[in-house]
C-alpha positions as semicolon CSV with decimal commas, in nm:
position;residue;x (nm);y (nm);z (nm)
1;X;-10,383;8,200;5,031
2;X;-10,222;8,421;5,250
3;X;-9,929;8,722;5,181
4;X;-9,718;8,573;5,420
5;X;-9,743;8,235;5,310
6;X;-9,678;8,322;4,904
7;X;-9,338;8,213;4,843
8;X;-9,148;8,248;4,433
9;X;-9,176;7,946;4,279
10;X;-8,827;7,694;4,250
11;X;-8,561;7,872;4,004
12;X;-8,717;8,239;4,014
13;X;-8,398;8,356;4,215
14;X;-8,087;8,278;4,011
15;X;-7,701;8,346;4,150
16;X;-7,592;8,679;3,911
17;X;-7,299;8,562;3,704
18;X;-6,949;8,604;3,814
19;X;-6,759;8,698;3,495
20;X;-6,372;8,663;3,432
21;X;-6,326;8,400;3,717
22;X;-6,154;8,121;3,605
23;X;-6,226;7,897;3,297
24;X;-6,461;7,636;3,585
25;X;-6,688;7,867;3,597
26;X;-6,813;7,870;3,241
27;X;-6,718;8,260;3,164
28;X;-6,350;8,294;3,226
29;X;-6,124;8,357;2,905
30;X;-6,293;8,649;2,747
31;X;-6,592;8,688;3,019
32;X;-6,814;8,691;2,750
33;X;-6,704;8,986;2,568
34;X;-6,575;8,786;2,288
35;X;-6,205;8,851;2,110
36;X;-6,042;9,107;2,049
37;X;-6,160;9,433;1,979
38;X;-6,290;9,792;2,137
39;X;-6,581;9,624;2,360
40;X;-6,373;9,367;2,417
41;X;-6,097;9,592;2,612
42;X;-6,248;9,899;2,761
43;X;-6,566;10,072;2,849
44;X;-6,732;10,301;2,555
45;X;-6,946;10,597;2,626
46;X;-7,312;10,554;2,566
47;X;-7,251;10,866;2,299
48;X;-6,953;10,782;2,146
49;X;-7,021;10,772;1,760
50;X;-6,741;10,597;1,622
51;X;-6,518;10,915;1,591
52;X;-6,795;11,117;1,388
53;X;-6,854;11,420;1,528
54;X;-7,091;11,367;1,820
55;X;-7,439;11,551;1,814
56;X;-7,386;11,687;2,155
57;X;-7,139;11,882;1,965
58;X;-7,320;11,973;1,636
59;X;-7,590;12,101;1,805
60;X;-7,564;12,464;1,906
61;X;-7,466;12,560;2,304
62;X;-7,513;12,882;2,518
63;X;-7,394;13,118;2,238
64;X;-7,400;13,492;2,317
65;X;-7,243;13,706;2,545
66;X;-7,436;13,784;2,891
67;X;-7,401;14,137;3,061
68;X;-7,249;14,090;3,406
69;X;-7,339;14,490;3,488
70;X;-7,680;14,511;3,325
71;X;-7,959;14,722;3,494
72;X;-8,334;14,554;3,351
73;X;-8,546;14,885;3,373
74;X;-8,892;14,865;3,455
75;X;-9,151;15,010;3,187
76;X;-9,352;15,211;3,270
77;X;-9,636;15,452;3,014
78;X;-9,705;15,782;3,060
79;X;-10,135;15,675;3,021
80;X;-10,036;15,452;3,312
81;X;-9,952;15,780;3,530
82;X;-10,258;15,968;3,371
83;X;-10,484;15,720;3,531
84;X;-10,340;15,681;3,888
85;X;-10,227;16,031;3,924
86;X;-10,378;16,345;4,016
87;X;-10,266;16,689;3,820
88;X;-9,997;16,877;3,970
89;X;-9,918;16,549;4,139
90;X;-9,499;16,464;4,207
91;X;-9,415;16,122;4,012
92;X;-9,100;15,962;4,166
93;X;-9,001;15,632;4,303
94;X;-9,178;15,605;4,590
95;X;-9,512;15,734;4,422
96;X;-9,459;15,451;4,143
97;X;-9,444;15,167;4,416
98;X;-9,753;15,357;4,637
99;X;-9,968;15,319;4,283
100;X;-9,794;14,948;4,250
101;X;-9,638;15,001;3,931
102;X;-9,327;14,887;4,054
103;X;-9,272;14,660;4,293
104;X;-9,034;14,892;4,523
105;X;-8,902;15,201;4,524
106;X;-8,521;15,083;4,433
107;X;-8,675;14,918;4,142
108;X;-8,484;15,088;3,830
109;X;-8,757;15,227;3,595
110;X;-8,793;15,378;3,236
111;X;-9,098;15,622;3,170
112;X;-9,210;15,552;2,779
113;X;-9,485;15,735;2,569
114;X;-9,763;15,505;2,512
115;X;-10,089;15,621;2,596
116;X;-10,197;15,963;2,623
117;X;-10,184;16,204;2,893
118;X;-10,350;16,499;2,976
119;X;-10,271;16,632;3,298
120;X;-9,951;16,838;3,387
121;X;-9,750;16,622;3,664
122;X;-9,345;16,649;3,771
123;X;-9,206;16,376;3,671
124;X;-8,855;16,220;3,804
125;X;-8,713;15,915;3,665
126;X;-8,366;15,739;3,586
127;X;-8,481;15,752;3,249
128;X;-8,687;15,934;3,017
129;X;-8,753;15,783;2,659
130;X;-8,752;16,148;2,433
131;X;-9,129;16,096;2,340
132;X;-9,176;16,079;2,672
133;X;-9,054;16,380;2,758
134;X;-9,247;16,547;2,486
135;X;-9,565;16,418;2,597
136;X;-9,546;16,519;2,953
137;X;-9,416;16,886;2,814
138;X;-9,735;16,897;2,614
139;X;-9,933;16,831;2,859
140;X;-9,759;17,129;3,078
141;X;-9,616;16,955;3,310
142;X;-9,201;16,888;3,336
143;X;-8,987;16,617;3,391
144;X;-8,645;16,554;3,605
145;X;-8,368;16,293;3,508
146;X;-8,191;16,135;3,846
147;X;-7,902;15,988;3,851
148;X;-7,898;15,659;3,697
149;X;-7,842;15,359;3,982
150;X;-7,529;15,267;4,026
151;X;-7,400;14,960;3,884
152;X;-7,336;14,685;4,096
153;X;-7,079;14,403;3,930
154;X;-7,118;14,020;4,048
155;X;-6,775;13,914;4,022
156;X;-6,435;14,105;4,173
157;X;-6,279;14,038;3,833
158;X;-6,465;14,291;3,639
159;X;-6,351;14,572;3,903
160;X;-6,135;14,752;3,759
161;X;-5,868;14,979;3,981
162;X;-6,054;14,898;4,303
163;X;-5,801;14,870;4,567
164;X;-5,513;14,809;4,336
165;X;-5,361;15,092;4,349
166;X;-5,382;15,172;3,978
């Protein structure tokens, strides 16, 4: 026996039915969909639930309100920039993403107050958390808040005033 000799046996391959033509061949009249009735006269979603309220609809969907001008800051500890940085050292930006604890230098960042530190450095940031700030005073060294980074909205609508004229 070969592959290109195997055939399917006699009555393996049967015509598809041909519904709704003509009471000759066998399923005119109601082309099988019996009398009367919802089935019988129209097509019914797959979740359709008999006019009870559907569970695509019960079920909770997207709820909450999403920020189209939010800034995600970066955390990053004040131990983290007693163990990669000298004292007397400059913390900024640029330094941050040199030490790779940020991933670039326009990367947003917060400095927060977990871990300890115990050399004096200058640190600038966008933002300071207030513990923060005491912990780098207290360990002599001072701190600079830059300007935050500017906002940047996805969608025209949420300008407001921008080449109105208002």
């Amino acid at each position: 026996m070969d592959p290109h000799t195997l055939r399917q046996p006699p009555g393996a391959k049967r015509p598809r039915k041909r519904r709704g033509r003509g009471d000759g061949s066998g399923t005119g009249t109601y082309a099988g969909r019996g009398l009367k009735g919802q089935k019988a006269r129209g097509k019914i979603p797959a979740s359709f639930e008999g006019g009870q309220m559907p569970l695509v609809r019960r079920l909770g969907h997207r709820r909450g309100f999403r920020n189209p001008t939010r800034i995600e800051f970066r955390a990053v500890n004040v131990g983290d920039l007693a163990s990669r940085f000298e004292a007397g050292a400059r913390v900024d930006a640029a330094a941050l993403a040199a030490a790779r604890l940020i991933d670039d230098a326009r990367t947003p960042f917060k400095v927060l107050a977990r871990g300890e530190l115990d050399r004096a450095l200058t640190v600038a940031a966008p933002r300071l958390s207030a513990a923060a700030k005491g912990a780098i005073e207290n360990a002599g060294g001072s701190w600079e808040e830059l300007q935050p980074p500017e906002r940047r909205v996805r969608n025209r609508k949420h300008r407001r005033g921008e080449g109105t004229g208002a």
